[in-house]
CSV table of C-alpha atoms in Angstrom, one decimal:
chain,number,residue,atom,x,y,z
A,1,UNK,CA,16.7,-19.0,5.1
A,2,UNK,CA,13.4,-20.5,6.6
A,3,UNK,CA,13.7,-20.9,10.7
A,4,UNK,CA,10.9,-23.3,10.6
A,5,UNK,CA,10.8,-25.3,7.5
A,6,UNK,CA,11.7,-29.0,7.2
A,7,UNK,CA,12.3,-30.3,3.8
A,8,UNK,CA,14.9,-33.0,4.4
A,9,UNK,CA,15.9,-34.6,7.7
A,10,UNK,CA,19.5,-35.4,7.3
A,11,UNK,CA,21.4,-35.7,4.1
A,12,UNK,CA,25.1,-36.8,5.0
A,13,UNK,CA,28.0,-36.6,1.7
A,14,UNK,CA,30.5,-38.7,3.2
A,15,UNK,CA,30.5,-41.6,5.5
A,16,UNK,CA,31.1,-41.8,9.1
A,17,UNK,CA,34.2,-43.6,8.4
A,18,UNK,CA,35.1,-41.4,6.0
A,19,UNK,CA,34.8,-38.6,8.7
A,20,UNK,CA,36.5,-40.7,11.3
A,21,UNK,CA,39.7,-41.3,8.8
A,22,UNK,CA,39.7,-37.3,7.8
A,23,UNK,CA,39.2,-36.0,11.2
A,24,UNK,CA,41.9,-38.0,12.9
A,25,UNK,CA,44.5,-37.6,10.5
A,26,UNK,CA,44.5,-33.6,10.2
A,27,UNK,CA,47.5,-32.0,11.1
A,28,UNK,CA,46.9,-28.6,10.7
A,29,UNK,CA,44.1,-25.8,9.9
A,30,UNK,CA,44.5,-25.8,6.2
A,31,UNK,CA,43.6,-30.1,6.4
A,32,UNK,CA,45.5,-33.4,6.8
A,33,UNK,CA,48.8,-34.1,5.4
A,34,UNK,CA,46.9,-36.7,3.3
A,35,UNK,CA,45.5,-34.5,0.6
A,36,UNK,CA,41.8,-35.5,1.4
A,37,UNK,CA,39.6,-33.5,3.5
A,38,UNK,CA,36.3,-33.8,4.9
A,39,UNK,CA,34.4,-30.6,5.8
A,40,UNK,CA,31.2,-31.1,8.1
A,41,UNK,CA,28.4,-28.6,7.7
A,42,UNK,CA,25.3,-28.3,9.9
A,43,UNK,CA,22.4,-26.9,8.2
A,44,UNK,CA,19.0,-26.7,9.3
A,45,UNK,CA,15.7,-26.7,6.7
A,46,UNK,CA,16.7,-26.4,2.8
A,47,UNK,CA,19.1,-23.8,3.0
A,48,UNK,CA,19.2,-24.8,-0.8
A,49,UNK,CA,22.9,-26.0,-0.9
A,50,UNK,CA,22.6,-29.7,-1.6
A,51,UNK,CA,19.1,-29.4,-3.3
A,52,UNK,CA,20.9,-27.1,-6.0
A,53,UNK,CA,23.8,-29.0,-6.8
A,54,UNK,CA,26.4,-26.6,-4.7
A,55,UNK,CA,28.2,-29.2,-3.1
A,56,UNK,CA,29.1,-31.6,-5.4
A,57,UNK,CA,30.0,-28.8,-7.9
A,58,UNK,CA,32.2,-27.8,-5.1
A,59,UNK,CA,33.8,-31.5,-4.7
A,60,UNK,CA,34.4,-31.3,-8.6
A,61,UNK,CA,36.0,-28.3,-8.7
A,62,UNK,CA,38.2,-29.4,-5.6
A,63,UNK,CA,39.6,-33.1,-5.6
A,64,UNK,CA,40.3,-34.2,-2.5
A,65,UNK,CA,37.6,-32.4,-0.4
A,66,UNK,CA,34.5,-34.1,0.8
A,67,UNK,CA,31.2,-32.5,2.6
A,68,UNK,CA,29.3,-33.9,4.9
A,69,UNK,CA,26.1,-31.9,6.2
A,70,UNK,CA,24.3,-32.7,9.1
A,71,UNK,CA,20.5,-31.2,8.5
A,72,UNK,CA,18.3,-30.6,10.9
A,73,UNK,CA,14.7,-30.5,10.2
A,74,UNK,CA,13.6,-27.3,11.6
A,75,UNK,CA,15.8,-24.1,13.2
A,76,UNK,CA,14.1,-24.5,16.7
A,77,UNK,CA,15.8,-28.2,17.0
A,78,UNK,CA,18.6,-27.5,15.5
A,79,UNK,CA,19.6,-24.6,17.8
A,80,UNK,CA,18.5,-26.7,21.2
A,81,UNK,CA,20.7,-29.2,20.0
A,82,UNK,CA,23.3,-26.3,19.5
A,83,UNK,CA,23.4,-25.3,23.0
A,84,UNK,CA,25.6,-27.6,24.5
A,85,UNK,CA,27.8,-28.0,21.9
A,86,UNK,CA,28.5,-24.2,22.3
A,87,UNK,CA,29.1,-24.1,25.7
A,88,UNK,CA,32.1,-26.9,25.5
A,89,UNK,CA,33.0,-25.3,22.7
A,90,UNK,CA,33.4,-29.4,21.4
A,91,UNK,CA,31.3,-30.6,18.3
A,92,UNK,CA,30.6,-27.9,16.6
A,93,UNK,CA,32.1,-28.9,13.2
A,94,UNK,CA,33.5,-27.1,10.5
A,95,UNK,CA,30.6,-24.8,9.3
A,96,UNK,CA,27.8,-23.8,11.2
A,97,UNK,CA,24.4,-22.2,10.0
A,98,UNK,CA,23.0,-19.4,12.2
A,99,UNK,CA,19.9,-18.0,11.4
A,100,UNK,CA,19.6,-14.3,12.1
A,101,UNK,CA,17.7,-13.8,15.4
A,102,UNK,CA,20.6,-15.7,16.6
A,103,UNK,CA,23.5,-14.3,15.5
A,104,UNK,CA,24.0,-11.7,17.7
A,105,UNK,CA,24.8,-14.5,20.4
A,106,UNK,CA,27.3,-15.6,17.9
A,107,UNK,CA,28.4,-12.1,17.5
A,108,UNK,CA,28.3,-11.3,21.2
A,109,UNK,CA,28.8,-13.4,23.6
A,110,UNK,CA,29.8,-16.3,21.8
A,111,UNK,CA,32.3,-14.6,19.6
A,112,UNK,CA,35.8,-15.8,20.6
A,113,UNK,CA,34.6,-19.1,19.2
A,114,UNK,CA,34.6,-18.2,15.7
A,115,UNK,CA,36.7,-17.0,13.0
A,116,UNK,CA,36.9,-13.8,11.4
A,117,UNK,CA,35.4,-14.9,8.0
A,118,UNK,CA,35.8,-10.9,6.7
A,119,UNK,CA,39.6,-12.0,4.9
A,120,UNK,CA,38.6,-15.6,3.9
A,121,UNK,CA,39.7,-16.1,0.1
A,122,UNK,CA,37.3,-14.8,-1.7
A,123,UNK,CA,35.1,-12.7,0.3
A,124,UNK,CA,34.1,-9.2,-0.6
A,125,UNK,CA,32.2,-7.4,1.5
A,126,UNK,CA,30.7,-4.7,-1.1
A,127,UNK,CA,28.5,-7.6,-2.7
A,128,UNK,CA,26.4,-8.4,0.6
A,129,UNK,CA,23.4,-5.9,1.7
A,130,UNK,CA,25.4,-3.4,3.9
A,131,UNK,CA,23.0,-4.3,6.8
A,132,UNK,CA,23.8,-7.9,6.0
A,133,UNK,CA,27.2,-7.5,6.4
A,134,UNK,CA,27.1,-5.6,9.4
A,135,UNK,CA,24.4,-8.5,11.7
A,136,UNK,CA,27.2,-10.6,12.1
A,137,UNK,CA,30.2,-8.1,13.0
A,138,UNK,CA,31.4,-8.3,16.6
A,139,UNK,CA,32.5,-5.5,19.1
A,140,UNK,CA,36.3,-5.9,17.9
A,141,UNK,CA,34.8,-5.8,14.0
A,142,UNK,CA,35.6,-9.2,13.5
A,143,UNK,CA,32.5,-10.5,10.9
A,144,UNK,CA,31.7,-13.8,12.4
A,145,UNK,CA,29.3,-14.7,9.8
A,146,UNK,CA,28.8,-14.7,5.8
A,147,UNK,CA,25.1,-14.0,4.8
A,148,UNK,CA,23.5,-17.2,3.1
A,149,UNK,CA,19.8,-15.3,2.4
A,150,UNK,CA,17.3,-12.8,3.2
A,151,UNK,CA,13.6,-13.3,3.5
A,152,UNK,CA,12.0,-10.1,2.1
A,153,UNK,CA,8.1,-10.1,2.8
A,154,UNK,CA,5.3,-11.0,0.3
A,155,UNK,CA,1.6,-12.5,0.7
A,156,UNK,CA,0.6,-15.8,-1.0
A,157,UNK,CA,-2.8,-16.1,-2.2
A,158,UNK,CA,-4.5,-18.8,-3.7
A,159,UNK,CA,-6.7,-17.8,-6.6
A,160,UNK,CA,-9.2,-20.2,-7.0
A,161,UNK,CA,-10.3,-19.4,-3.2
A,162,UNK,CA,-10.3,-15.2,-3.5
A,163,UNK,CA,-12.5,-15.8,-6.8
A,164,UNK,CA,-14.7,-17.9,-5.2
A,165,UNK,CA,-15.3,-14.9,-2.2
A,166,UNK,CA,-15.6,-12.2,-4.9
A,167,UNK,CA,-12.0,-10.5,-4.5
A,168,UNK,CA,-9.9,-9.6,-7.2
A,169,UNK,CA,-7.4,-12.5,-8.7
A,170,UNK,CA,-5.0,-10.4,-10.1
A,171,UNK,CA,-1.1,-10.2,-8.7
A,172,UNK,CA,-1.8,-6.5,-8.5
A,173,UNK,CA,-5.4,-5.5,-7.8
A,174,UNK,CA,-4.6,-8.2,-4.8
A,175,UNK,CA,-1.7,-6.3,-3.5
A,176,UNK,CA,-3.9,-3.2,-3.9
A,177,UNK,CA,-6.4,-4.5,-1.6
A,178,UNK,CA,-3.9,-3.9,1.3
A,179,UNK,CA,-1.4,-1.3,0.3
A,180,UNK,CA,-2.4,1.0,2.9
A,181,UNK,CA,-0.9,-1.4,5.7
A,182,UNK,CA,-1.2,-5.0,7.2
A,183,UNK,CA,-4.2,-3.6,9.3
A,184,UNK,CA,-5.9,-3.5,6.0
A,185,UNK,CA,-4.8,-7.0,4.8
A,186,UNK,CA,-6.9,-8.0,8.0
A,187,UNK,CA,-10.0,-5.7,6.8
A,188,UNK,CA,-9.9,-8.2,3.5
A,189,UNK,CA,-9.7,-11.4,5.5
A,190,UNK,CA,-13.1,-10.1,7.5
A,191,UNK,CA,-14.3,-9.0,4.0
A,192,UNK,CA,-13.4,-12.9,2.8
A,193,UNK,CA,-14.9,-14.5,5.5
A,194,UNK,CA,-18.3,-12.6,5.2
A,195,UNK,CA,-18.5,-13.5,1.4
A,196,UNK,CA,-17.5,-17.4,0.7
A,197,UNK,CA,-19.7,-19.5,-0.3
A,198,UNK,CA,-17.7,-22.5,1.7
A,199,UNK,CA,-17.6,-21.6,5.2
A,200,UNK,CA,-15.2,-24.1,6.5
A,201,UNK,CA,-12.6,-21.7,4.8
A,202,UNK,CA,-10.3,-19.5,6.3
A,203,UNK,CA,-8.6,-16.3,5.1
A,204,UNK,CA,-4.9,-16.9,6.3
A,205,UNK,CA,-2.8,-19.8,8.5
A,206,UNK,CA,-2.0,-18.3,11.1
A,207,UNK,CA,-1.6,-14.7,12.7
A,208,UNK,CA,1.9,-15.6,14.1
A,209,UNK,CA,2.8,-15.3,10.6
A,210,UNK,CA,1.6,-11.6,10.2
A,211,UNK,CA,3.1,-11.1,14.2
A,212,UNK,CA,6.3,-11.6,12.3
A,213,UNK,CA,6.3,-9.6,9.2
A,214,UNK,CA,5.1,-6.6,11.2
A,215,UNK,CA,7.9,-7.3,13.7
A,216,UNK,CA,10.6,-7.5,10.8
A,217,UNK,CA,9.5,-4.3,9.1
A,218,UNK,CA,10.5,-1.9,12.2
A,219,UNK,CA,13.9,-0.4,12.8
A,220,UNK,CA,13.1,-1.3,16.5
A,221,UNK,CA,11.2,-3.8,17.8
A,222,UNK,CA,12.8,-5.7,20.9
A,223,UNK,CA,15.7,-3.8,20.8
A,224,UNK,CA,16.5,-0.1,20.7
A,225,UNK,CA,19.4,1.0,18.7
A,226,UNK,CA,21.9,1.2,22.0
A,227,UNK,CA,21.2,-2.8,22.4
A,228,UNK,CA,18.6,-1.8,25.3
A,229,UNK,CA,16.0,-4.0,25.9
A,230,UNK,CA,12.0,-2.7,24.8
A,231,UNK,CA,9.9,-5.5,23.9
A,232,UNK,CA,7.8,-4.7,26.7
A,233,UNK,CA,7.3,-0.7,26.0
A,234,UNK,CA,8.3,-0.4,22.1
A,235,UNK,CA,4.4,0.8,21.0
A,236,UNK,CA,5.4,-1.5,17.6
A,237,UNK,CA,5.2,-4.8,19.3
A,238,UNK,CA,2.2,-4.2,21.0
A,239,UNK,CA,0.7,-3.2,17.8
A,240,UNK,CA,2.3,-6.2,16.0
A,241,UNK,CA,0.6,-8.2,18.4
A,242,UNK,CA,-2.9,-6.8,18.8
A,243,UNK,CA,-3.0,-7.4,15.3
A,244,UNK,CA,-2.3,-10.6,14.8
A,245,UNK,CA,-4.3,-11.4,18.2
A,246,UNK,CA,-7.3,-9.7,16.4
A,247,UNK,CA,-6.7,-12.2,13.3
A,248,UNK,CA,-6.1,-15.2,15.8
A,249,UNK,CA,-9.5,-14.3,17.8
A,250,UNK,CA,-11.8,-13.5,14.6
A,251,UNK,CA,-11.9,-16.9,13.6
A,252,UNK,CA,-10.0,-15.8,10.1
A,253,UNK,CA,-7.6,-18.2,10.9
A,254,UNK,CA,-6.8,-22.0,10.2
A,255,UNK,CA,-5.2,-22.3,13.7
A,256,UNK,CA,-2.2,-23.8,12.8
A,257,UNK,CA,1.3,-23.2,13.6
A,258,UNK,CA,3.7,-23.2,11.2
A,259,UNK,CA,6.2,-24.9,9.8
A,260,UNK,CA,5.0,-28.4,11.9
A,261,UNK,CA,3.5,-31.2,10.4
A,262,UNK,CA,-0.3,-30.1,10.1
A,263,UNK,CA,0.3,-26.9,8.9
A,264,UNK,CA,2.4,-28.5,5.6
A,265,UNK,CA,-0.6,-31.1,5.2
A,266,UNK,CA,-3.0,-28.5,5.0
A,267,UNK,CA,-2.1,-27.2,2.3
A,268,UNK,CA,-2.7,-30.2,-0.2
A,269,UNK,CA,-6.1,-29.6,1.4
A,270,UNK,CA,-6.4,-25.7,0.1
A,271,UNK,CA,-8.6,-24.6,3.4
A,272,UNK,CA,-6.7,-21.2,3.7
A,273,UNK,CA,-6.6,-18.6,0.7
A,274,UNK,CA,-3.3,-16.9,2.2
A,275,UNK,CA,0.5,-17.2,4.0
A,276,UNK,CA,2.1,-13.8,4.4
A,277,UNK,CA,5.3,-15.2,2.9
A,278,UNK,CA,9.4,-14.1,2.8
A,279,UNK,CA,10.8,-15.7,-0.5
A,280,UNK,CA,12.2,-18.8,1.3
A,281,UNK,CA,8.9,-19.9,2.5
A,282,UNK,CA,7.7,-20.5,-1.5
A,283,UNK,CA,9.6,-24.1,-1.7
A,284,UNK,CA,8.0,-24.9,1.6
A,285,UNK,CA,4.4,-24.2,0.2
A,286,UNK,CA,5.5,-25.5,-3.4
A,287,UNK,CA,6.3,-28.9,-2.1
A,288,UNK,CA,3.4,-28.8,0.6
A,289,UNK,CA,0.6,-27.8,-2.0
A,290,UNK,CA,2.2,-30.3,-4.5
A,291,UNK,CA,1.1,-30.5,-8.1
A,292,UNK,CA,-2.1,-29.2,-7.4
A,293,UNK,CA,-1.5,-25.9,-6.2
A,294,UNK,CA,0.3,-25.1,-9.0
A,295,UNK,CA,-1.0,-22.6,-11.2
A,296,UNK,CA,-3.4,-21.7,-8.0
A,297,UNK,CA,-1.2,-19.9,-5.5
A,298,UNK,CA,-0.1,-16.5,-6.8
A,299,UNK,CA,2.1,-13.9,-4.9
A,300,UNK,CA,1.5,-10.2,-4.2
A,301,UNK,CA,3.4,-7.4,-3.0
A,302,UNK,CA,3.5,-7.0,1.1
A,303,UNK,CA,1.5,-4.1,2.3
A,304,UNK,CA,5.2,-3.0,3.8
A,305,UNK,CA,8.8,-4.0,3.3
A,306,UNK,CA,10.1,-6.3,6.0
A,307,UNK,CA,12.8,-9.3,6.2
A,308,UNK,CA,11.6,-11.9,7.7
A,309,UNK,CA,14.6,-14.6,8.2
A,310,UNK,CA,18.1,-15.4,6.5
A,311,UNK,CA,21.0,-16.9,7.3
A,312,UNK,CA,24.7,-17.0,8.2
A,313,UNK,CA,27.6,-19.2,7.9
A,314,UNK,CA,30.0,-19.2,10.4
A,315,UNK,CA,33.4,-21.2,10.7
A,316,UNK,CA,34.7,-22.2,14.8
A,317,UNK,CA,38.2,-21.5,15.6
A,318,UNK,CA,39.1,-24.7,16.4
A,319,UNK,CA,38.1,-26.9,13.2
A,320,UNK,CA,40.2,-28.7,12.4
A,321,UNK,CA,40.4,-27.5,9.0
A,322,UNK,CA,39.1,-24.3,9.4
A,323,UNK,CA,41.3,-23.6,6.4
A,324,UNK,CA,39.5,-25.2,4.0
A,325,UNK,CA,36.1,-24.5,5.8
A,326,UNK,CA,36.2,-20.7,5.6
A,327,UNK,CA,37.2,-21.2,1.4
A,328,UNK,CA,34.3,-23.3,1.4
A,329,UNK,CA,32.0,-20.6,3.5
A,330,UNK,CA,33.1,-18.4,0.9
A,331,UNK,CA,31.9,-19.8,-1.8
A,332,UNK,CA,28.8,-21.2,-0.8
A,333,UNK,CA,28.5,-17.3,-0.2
A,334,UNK,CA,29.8,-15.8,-3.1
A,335,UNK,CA,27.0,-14.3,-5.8
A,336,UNK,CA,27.2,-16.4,-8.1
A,337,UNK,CA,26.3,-19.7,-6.0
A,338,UNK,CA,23.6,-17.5,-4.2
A,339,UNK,CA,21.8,-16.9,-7.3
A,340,UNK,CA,22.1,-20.3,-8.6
A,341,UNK,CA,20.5,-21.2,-4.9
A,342,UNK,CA,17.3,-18.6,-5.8
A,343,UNK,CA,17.0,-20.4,-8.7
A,344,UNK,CA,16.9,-23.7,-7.2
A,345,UNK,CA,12.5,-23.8,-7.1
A,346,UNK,CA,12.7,-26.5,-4.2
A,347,UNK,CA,14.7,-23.8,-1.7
A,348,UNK,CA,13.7,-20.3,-3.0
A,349,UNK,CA,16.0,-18.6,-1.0
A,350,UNK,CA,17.0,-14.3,-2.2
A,351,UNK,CA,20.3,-13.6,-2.3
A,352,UNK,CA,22.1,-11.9,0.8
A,353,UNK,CA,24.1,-10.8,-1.8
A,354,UNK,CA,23.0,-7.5,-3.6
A,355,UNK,CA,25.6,-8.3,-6.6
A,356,UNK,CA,23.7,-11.5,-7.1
A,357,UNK,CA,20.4,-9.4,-6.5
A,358,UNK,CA,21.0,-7.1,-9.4
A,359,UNK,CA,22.1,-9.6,-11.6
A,360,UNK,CA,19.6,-10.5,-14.6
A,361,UNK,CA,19.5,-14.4,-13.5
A,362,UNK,CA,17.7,-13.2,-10.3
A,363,UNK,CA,16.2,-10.2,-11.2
A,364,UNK,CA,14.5,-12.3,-14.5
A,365,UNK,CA,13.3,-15.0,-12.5
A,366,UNK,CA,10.0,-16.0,-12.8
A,367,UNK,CA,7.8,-19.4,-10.7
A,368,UNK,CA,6.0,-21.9,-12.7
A,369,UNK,CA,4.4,-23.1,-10.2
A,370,UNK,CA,2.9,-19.4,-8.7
A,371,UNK,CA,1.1,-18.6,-11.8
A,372,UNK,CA,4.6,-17.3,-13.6
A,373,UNK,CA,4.9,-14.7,-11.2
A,374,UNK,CA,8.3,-12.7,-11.6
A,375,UNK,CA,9.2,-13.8,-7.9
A,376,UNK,CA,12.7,-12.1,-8.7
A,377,UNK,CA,11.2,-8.2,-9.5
A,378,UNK,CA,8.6,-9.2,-6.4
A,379,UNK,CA,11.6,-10.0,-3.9
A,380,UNK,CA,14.0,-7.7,-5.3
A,381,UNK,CA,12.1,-4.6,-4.7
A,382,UNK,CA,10.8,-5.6,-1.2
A,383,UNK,CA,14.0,-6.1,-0.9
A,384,UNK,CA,15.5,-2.6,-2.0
A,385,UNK,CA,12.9,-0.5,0.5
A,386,UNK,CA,13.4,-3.3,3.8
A,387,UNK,CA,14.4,-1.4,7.1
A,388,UNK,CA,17.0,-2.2,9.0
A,389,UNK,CA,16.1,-4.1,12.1
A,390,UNK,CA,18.0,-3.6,15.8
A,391,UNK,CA,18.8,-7.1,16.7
A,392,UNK,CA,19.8,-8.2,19.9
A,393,UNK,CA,21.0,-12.0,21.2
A,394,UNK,CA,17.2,-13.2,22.7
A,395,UNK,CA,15.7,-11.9,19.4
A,396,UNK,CA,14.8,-15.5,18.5
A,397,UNK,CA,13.4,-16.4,22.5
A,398,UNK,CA,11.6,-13.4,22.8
A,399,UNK,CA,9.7,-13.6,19.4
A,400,UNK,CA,9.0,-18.0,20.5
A,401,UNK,CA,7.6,-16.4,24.0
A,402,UNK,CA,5.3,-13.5,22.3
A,403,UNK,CA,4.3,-15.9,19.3
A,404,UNK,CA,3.0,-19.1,21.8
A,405,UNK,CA,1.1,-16.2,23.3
A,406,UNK,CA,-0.5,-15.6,20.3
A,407,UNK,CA,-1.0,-19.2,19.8
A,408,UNK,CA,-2.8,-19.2,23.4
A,409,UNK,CA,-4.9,-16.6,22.3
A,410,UNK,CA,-5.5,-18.5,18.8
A,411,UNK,CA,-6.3,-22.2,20.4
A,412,UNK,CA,-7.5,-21.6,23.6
A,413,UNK,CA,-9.1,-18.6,23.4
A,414,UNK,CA,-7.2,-16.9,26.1
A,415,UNK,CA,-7.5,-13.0,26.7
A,416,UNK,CA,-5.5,-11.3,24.5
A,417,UNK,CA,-4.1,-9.0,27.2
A,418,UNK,CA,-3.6,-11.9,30.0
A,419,UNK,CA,-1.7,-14.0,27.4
A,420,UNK,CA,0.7,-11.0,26.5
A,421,UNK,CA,1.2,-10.2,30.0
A,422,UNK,CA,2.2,-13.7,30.2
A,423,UNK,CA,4.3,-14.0,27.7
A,424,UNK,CA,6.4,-11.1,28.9
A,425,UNK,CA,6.9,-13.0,32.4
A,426,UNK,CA,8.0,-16.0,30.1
A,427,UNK,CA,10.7,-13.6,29.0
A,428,UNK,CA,11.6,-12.4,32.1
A,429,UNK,CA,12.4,-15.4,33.6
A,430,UNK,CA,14.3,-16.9,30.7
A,431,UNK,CA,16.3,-13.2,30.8
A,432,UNK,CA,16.2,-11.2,33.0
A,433,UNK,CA,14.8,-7.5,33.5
A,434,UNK,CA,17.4,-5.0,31.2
C-alpha cells in the first residue's frame, strides 16, 4: 500500500452512536453480550478495502458486525497522529494499518501492544511472501502483523510524450532503454530532454521517486543485517542518492513532491512523460490523469527488482473485541480478498500473498486504462526476483530526512553534498548516533 497517496479522506461504516452503543456494552474480547459488534479500522490512502467492496461483503457474510474505518489521507498524517495514541496505549482501535518502514517499531519496541495475529482463524502463513511474513515477527516470534500488499517496482511512461521526443513507444523496447540499471533510465531522460520539441516538458516527477526504488532494491540500505545502523556509510545510499540528486539538478525533473496536492494535478496536465511506479501507485495516477490519460500512460519493466511499500494489519491487545478484530484481519488478508483488492482498478494494490499471486485472477490481469498492459505478469515477476530488504524501526524517518534533502537540492538548488551532510545531522538528532 501507497505511503503517500490520498484517495479518500475519511469514509466511516457506522455511526458514532453506533460506536458509542457497541463500544460500551462489550463485555469480553470475542464482542458484547448483545450480538452486535462494531470493529474500528484505521487505514490510511486506498488500501483498497472499502473501494472493492471487502467490507460490506464482510458485514453480509457476518450479521451482527459493523466496520467503521477511519482513513487518513496520506501515511505521513496518519502516523503523526499515531504517535500519541501509541504511547498511552488508549485509542488505538480495533485494527491498525502499518505501513512497512514502520513496522519494525511495531515489531520492536512497540510490540507488547499487539496481538499475535500468527493463530487468528484463518491465517496461514505458507500463502504470504516468506519475507512478508517474517517483517512483522517480533523477538519472541510473535507476528504482529498480516501483510495487506507489496509494491513491486515498475516505470510509467506516457506514450504520446516519448513519441513526440523520438523514443521508442513500445512496453518493451521502453523497458529496454534502461535494462542495464536506473543509471541508464537517467541517460534516457537527458536523451528526452535534448530531443522534444516542447521544452517546458520534463522526463520524470520527481527524483525522490527513483531515491526510493534504488533504496528498496538493496538487501541493505539503512540497516545491516545485525539491525546496526549504516545509512551514513552503506556505499548504496550514497549511490541512491547521487543519482536521484543528479536527476533533481539536471533540470529532468517537474519538481514536485509526491503524493501532495500539485503533484496529482499535474498530471491531468501531462508535463512529465514518467513516475517510476510500485503497483499501488497506478490508481493514484489513474484517478489523477483521469479520462484522458487513458490509453496514454503505459508501463514498463523496472531496470531492477525492488519493493517499494506495502502494508500490515495489526490488532492491539486491549480492543475490546480483539476477537472478532483478528477474524476480520484475517480475512481482509486471506488470498482470495487480496486478489479481489488487485483487481479493484481504483487501489491497485499486489497481493502480499503469493497464493493469490499465482493465482490466474492476478496473474491474468490486464489495465484498460494503461494501454491493456498485463499489470499482473508485470508485477508478478518484479515480484518473484525482489530482494529482501534489512528494515530497521527509523526506516521511514531516515528515508523523510534523506528525501527533503533531495528536495533541497531539487527546489533550492542546494549543493548536493551540503544538503546530504545535512540530512544526516537531521537524523542524528531525531536518533541518535548507533
Amino acid at each position: 500500500m501507497n505511503p503517500g497517496g490520498a484517495l479518500r479522506v475519511t469514509t466511516t461504516v457506522a455511526s458514532a452512536l453506533a460506536l458509542a452503543v457497541a463500544t460500551t456494552s462489550c463485555d469480553s474480547s470475542d464482542g458484547p453480550a448483545s450480538g452486535r459488534v462494531t470493529i474500528r479500522i484505521s487505514t490510511f490512502s486506498n488500501m483498497g478495502f472499502n473501494t472493492s467492496g471487502l467490507f460490506e461483503e464482510y458485514e453480509r457474510l457476518h450479521p451482527g458486525i459493523t466496520i467503521e474505518e477511519d482513513n487518513a489521507a496520506d501515511e505521513a498524517t496518519y502516523w503523526q497522529a499515531l504517535q500519541p495514541k501509541l504511547s498511552s496505549g488508549q485509542g488505538l482501535g480495533d485494527i491498525v494499518s502499518v505501513e512497512v518502514g514502520r513496522i519494525r517499531t511495531i515489531a520492536g519496541s512497540k510490540a507488547g501492544m499487539f496481538a499475535d495475529l500468527s493463530q487468528a482463524p484463518g491465517v496461514r502463513a505458507d500463502s504470504f511472501y516468506p519475507w512478508k511474513w517474517d517483517q512483522a515477527e517480533a523477538e519472541d516470534g510473535r507476528v504482529l502483523g498480516l501483510g495487506t500488499d507489496i509494491g513491486p517496482m515498475a516505470v510509467c511512461y506516457r506514450k504520446d510524450l516519448f513519441r513526440q521526443a523520438g523514443l521508442p513507444t513500445q512496453r518493451d523496447a521502453v523497458g529496454d532503454l534502461w535494462a542495464a540499471g536506473w543509471e541508464r533510465y537517467v541517460d534516457v531522460g537527458e536523451r528526452f530532454q535534448k530531443q522534444t520539441e516542447d521544452k517546458s516538458l520534463r522526463f520524470m516527477d520527481t527524483g525522490n521517486g527513483l531515491y526510493n526504488a534504488m533504496i528498496f532494491g538493496q538487501t541493505t540500505s539503512y540497516y545491516d543485517s545485525s539491525g546496526k545502523l549504516v545509512h551514513d556509510s552503506n556505499p548504496g545510499v550514497r549511490r541512491a542518492y547521487d543519482l536521484a540528486a543528479r536527476a533533481n539538478a539536471s533540470g529532468m525533473t517537474a519538481r514536485l513532491q509526491q503524493f501532495q496536492t500539485n503533484w496529482r494535478k499535474s498530471f491531468s496536465a501531462a508535463k512529465f512523460a514518467t513516475v517510476v511506479c510500485p503497483s499501488w501507485m497506478l490508481g493514484q495516477i489513474s484517478q489523477a490523469a483521469g479520462p484522458g490519460g487513458e490509453g496514454q500512460w503505459d508501463i514498463a519493466r523496472a531496470p531492477a527488482p525492488a519493493n517499494w511499500g506495502g502494508s500490515f494489519l495489526t490488532v492491539p491487545e486491549n480492543s475490546e473485541v480483539r476477537g472478532e478484530a483478528e477474524k476480520l484481519a484475517a480475512w481482509l488478508t486471506d488470498p482470495a480478498q487480496q486478489a479481489k483488492t488487485f483487481a479493484d482498478a481504483s487501489a491497485g494494490n499486489f497481493p502480499s500473498s503469493r497464493t493469490a499471486a499465482a493465482g490466474p485472477s492476478v496473474a491474468g490481469t490486464r489495465s484498460r486504462y494503461f494501454s491493456d498492459a498485463p499489470v499482473g505478469r508485470i508485477f508478478g515477476a518484479a515480484a518473484k526476483d525482489m530482494p529482501t530488504l534489512n528494515i530497521g524501526p527509523d526506516q521511514g524517518l531516515i528515508t523523510n530526512a534523506i528525501s527533503s534533502g533531495l528536495t533541497r537540492v531539487e527546489q533550492q538548488g542546494m549543493n548536493p553534498d551540503e544538503s546530504w551532510r545535512q540530512s544526516l545531522g537531521e537524523v542524528e538528532s531525531a536518533i541518535g548516533k548507533d
